[in-house]
mmCIF file of C-alpha atoms in Angstrom:
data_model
loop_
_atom_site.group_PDB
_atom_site.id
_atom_site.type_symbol
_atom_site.label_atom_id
_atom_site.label_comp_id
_atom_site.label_asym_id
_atom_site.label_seq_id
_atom_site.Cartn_x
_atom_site.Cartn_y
_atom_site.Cartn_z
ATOM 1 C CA UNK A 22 128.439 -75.834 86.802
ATOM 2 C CA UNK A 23 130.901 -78.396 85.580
ATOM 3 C CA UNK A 24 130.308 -82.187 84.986
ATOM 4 C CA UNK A 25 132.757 -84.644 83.147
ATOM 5 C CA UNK A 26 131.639 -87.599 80.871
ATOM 6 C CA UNK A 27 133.594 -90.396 80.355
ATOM 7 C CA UNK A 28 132.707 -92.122 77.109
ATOM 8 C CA UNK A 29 133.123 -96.473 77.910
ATOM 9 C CA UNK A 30 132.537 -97.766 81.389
ATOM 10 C CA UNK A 31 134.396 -101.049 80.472
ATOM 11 C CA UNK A 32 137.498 -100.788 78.093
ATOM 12 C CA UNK A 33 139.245 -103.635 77.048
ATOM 13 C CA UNK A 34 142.156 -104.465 75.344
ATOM 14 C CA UNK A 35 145.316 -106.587 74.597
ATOM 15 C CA UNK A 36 148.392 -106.530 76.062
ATOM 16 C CA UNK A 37 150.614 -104.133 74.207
ATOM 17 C CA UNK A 38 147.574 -102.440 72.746
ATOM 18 C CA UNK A 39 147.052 -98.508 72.354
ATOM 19 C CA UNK A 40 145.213 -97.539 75.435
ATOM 20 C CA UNK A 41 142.648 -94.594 74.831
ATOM 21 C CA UNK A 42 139.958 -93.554 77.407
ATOM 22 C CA UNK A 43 138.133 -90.779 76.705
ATOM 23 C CA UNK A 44 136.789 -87.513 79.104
ATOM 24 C CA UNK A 45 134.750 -84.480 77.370
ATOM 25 C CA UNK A 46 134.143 -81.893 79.791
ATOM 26 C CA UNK A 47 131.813 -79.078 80.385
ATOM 27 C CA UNK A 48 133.059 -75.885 81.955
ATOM 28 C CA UNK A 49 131.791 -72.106 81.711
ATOM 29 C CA UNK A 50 135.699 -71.456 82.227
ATOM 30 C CA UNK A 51 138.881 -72.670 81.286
ATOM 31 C CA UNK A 52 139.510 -75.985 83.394
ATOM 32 C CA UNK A 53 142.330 -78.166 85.203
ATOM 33 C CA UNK A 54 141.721 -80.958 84.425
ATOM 34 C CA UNK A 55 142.872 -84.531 85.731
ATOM 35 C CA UNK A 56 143.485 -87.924 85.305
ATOM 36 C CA UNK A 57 143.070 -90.678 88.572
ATOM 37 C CA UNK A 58 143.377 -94.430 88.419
ATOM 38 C CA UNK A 59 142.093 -96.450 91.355
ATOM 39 C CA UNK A 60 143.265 -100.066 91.593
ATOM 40 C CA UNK A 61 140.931 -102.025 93.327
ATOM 41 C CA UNK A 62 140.549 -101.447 96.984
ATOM 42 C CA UNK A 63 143.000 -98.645 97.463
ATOM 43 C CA UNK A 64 142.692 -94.738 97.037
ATOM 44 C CA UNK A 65 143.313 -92.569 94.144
ATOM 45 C CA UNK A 66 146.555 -92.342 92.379
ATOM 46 C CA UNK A 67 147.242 -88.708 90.290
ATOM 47 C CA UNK A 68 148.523 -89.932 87.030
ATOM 48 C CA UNK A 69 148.987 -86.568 85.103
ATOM 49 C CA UNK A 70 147.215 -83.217 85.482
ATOM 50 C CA UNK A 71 146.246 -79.616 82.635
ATOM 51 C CA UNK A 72 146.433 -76.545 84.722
ATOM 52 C CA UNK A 73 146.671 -74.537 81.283
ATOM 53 C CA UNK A 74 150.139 -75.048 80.462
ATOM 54 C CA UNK A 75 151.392 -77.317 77.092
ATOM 55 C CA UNK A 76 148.275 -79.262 76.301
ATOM 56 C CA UNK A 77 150.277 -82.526 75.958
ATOM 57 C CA UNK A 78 150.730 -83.406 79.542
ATOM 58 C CA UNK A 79 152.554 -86.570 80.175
ATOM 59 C CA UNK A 80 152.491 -88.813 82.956
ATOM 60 C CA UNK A 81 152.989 -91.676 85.406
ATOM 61 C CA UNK A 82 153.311 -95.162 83.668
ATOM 62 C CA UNK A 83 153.847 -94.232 80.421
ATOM 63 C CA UNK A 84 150.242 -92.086 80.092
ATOM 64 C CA UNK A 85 149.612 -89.040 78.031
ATOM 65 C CA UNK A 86 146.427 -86.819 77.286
ATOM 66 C CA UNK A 87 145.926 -83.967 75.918
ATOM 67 C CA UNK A 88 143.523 -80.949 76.106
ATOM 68 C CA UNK A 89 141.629 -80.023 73.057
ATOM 69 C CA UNK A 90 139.589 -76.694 73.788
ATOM 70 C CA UNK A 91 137.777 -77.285 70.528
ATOM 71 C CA UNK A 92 136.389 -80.493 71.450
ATOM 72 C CA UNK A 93 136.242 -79.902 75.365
ATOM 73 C CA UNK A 94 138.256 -82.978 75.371
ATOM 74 C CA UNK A 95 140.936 -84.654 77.596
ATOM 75 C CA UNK A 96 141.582 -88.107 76.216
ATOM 76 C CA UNK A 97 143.616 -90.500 77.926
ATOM 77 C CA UNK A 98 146.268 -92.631 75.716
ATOM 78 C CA UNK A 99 149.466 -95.062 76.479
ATOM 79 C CA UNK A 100 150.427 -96.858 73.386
ATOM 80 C CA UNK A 101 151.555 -100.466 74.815
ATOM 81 C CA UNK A 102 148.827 -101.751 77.310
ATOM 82 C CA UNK A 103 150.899 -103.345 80.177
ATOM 83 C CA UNK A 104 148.786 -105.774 82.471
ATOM 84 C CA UNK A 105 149.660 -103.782 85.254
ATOM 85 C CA UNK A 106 147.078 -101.009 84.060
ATOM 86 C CA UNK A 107 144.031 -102.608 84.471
ATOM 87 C CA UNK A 108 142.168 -100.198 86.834
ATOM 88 C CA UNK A 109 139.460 -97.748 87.250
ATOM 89 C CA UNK A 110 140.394 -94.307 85.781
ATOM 90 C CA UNK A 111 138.571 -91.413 86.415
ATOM 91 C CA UNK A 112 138.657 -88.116 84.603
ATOM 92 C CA UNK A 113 138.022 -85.051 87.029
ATOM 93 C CA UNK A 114 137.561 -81.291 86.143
ATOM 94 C CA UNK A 115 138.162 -78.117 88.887
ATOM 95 C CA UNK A 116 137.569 -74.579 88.668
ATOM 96 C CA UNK A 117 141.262 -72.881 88.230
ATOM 97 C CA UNK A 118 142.219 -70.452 91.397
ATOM 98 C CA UNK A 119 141.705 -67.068 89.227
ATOM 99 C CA UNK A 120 138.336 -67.929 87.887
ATOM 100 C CA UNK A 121 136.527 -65.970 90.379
ATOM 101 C CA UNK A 122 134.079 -68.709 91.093
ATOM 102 C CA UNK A 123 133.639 -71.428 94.212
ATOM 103 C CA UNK A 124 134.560 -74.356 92.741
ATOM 104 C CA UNK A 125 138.147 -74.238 93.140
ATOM 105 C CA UNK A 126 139.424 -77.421 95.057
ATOM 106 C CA UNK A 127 136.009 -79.196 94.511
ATOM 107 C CA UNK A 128 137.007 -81.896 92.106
ATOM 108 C CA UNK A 129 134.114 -83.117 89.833
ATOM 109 C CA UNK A 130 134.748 -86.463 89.013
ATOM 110 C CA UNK A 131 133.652 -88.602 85.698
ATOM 111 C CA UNK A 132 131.582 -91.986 86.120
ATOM 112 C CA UNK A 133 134.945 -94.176 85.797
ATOM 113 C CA UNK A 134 136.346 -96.469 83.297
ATOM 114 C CA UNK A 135 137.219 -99.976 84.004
ATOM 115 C CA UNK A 136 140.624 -100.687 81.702
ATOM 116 C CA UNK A 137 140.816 -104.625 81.399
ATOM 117 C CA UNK A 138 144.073 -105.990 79.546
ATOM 118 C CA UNK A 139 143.920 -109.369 78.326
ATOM 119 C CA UNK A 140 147.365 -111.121 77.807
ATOM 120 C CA UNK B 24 156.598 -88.922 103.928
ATOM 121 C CA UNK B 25 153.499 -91.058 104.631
ATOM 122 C CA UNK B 26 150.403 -90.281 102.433
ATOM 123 C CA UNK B 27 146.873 -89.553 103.338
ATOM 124 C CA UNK B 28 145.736 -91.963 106.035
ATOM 125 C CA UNK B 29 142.209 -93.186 107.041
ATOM 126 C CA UNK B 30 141.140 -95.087 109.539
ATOM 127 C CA UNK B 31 139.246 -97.474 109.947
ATOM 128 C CA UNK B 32 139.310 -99.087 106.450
ATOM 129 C CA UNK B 33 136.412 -101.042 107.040
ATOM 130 C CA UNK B 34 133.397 -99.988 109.489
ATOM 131 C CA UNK B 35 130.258 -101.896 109.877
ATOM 132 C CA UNK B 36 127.339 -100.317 111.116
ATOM 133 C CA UNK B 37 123.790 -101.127 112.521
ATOM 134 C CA UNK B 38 121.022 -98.707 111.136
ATOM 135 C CA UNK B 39 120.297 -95.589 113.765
ATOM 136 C CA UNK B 40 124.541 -96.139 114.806
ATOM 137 C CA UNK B 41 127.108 -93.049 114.370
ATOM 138 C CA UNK B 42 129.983 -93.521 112.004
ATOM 139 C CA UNK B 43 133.118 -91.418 112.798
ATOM 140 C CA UNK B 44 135.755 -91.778 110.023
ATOM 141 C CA UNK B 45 139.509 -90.221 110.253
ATOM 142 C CA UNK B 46 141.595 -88.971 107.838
ATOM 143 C CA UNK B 47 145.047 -87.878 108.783
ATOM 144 C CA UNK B 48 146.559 -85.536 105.891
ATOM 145 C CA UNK B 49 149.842 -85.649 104.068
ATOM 146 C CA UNK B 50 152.447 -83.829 106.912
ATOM 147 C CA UNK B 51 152.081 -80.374 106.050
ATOM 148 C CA UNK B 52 148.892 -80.380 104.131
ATOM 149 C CA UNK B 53 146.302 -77.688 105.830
ATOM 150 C CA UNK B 54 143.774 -78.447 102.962
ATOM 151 C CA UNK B 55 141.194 -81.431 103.407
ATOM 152 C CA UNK B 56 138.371 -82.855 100.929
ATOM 153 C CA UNK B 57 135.993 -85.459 101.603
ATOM 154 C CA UNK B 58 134.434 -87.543 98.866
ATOM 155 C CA UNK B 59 131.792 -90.193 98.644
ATOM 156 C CA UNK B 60 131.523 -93.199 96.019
ATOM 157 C CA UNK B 61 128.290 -94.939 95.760
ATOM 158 C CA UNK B 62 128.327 -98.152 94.376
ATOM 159 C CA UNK B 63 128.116 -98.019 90.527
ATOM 160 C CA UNK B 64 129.002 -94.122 90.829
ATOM 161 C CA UNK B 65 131.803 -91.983 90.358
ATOM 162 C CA UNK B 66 133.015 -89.965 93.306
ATOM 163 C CA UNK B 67 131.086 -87.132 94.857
ATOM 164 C CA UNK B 68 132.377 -83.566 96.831
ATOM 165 C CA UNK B 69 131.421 -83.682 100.101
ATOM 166 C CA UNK B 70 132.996 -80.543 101.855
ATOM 167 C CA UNK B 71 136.274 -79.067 101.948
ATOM 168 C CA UNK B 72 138.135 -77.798 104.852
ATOM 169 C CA UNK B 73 140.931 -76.128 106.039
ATOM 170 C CA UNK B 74 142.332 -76.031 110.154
ATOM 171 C CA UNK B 75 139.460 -75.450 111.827
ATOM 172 C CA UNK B 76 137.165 -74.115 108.963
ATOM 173 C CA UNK B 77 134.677 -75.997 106.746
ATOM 174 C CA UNK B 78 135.432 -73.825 103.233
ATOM 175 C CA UNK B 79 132.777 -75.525 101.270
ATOM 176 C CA UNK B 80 130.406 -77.881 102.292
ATOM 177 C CA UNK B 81 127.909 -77.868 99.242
ATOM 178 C CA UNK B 82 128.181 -82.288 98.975
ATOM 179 C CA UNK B 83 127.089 -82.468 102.558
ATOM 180 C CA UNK B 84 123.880 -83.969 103.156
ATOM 181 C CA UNK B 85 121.640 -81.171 105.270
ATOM 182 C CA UNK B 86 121.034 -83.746 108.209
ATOM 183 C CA UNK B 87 123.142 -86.266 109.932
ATOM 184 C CA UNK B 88 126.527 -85.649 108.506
ATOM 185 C CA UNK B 89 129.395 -83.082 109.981
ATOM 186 C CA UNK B 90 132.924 -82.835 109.522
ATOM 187 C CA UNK B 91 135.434 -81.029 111.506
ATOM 188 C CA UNK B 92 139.302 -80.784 110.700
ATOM 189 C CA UNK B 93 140.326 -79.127 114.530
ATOM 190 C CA UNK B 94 143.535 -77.287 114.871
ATOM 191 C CA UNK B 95 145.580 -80.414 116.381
ATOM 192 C CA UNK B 96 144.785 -84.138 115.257
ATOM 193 C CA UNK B 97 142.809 -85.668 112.095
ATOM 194 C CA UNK B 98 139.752 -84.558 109.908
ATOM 195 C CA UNK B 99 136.823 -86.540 111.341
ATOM 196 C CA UNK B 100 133.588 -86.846 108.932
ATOM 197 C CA UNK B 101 130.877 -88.028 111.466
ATOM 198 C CA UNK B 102 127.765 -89.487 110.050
ATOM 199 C CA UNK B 103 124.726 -89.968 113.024
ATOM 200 C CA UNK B 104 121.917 -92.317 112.943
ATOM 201 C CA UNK B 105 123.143 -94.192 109.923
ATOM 202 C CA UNK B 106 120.769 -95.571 106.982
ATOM 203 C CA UNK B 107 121.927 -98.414 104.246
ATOM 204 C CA UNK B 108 121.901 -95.598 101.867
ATOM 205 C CA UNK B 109 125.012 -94.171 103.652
ATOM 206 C CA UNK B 110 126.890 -97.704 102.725
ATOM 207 C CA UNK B 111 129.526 -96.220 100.322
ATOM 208 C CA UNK B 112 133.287 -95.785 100.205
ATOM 209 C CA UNK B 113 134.483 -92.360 101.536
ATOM 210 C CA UNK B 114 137.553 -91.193 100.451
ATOM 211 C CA UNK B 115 139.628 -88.073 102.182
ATOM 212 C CA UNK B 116 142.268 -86.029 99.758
ATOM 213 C CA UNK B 117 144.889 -83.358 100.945
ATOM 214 C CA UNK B 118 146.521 -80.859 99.556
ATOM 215 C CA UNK B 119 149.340 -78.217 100.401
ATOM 216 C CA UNK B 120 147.845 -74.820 99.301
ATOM 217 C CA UNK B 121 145.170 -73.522 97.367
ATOM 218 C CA UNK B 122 147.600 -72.017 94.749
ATOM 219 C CA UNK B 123 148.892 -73.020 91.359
ATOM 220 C CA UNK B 124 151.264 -75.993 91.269
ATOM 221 C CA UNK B 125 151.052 -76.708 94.997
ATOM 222 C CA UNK B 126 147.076 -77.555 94.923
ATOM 223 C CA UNK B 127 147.422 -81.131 93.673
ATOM 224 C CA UNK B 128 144.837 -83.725 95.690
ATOM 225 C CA UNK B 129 146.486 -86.760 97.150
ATOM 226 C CA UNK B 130 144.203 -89.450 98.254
ATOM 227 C CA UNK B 131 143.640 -91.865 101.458
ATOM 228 C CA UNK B 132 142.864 -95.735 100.744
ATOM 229 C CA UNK B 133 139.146 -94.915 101.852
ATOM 230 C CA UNK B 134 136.687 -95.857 104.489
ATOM 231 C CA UNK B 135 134.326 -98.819 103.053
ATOM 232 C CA UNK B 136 131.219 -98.379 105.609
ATOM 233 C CA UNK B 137 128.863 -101.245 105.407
ATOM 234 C CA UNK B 138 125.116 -100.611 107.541
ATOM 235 C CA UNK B 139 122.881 -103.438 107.868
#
């Protein structure tokens, strides 16, 4: 089974302020993993995705994270804070297609993390 | 290229009423998720589908809830004789293919169902 823990359910900092949200994940294989941001009332909006390639993965908006294996880790990080990213952000984990097991597709999703940027 | 729709974005329900919520995938996406958010909760799988076959349907409540995605015309998730505990946000997600690099979820706006 996989589950996703997001470490902060409110995160807030000043404008032009490193952003970091973090995601540890637990997976019997490898992962792809994903970050989501939800502004309020609206869907989900992809901002980067790890399907096992470079573990730096940049983004939409300026966003970066980057798998550590080691630390079953997939941090999110933007180094200026814009007021434009306050959001929810949600770290999400899936089965990759050649893992043999079921949960391919099924996207586990972390609890959230509210960003708040103050000016 | 429009996204995901859903429709309605709001529903309102009685207890014992049927909710029917519609998702309309990306054009060209045969792939079709359905996820719940509780309030205070992260999102939950429902089921996933493809054209007229439910793949996985391990988040589906046993009783009262269905989904269908038929071979012409949206997904509809259909939840019968409603309870307050359904009140959530339910969000629908597409995607092209079930293969590497083409497998990427886009998501609808949601359905916020209220039941009082």
């Amino acid at each position: 089974a996989q589950s996703v823990t997001q470490l902060g359910s409110h995160v807030s900092v000043s404008e032009g302020a490193l952003v970091l949200l973090r995601c540890n994940y637990s997976s019997s294989v490898p992962p792809y993993l994903f970050w989501y941001v939800q502004y309020p009332n609206q869907g989900l909006q992809l901002l980067l995705k790890y399907t096992s390639a470079a573990t730096l993965v940049k983004g939409i908006n300026g966003f970066e994270a980057e798998f550590k294996k080691s630390e079953t880790s997939f941090h999110l990080t933007k180094p200026s804070a814009h007021m434009s990213d306050a959001a929810e952000y949600f770290c999400a984990v899936t089965e990759p297609p050649n893992a043999g097991g079921t949960s391919y597709g099924k996207l586990t999703f972390g609890q959230g993390t509210i960003l708040t940027v103050h000016p | 290229n429009a996204g995901v729709m859903q429709n309605p974005r709001h529903l309102v329900r009685r207890r014992g009423q049927e909710a029917r919520l519609r998702c309309s995938p990306m054009k060209g996406h045969s792939h079709v998720y359905w996820y719940r958010q509780l309030p205070e909760e992260g999102l939950k799988f429902m089921v996933y589908l493809q054209k007229e076959n439910i793949i996985d349907e391990s988040g589906m409540p046993k009783e009262r809830f269905s989904a269908e995605f038929p071979k012409e015309g949206p997904s509809i998730l259909r939840i019968q004789q409603v309870v307050r505990g359904d009140s959530a946000a339910y969000f629908c997600a597409s995607s092209l293919a079930r293969a590497l690099g083409t497998d990427t979820q886009y998501f609808g706006p949601g359905t916020r169902l209220t039941v009082l």
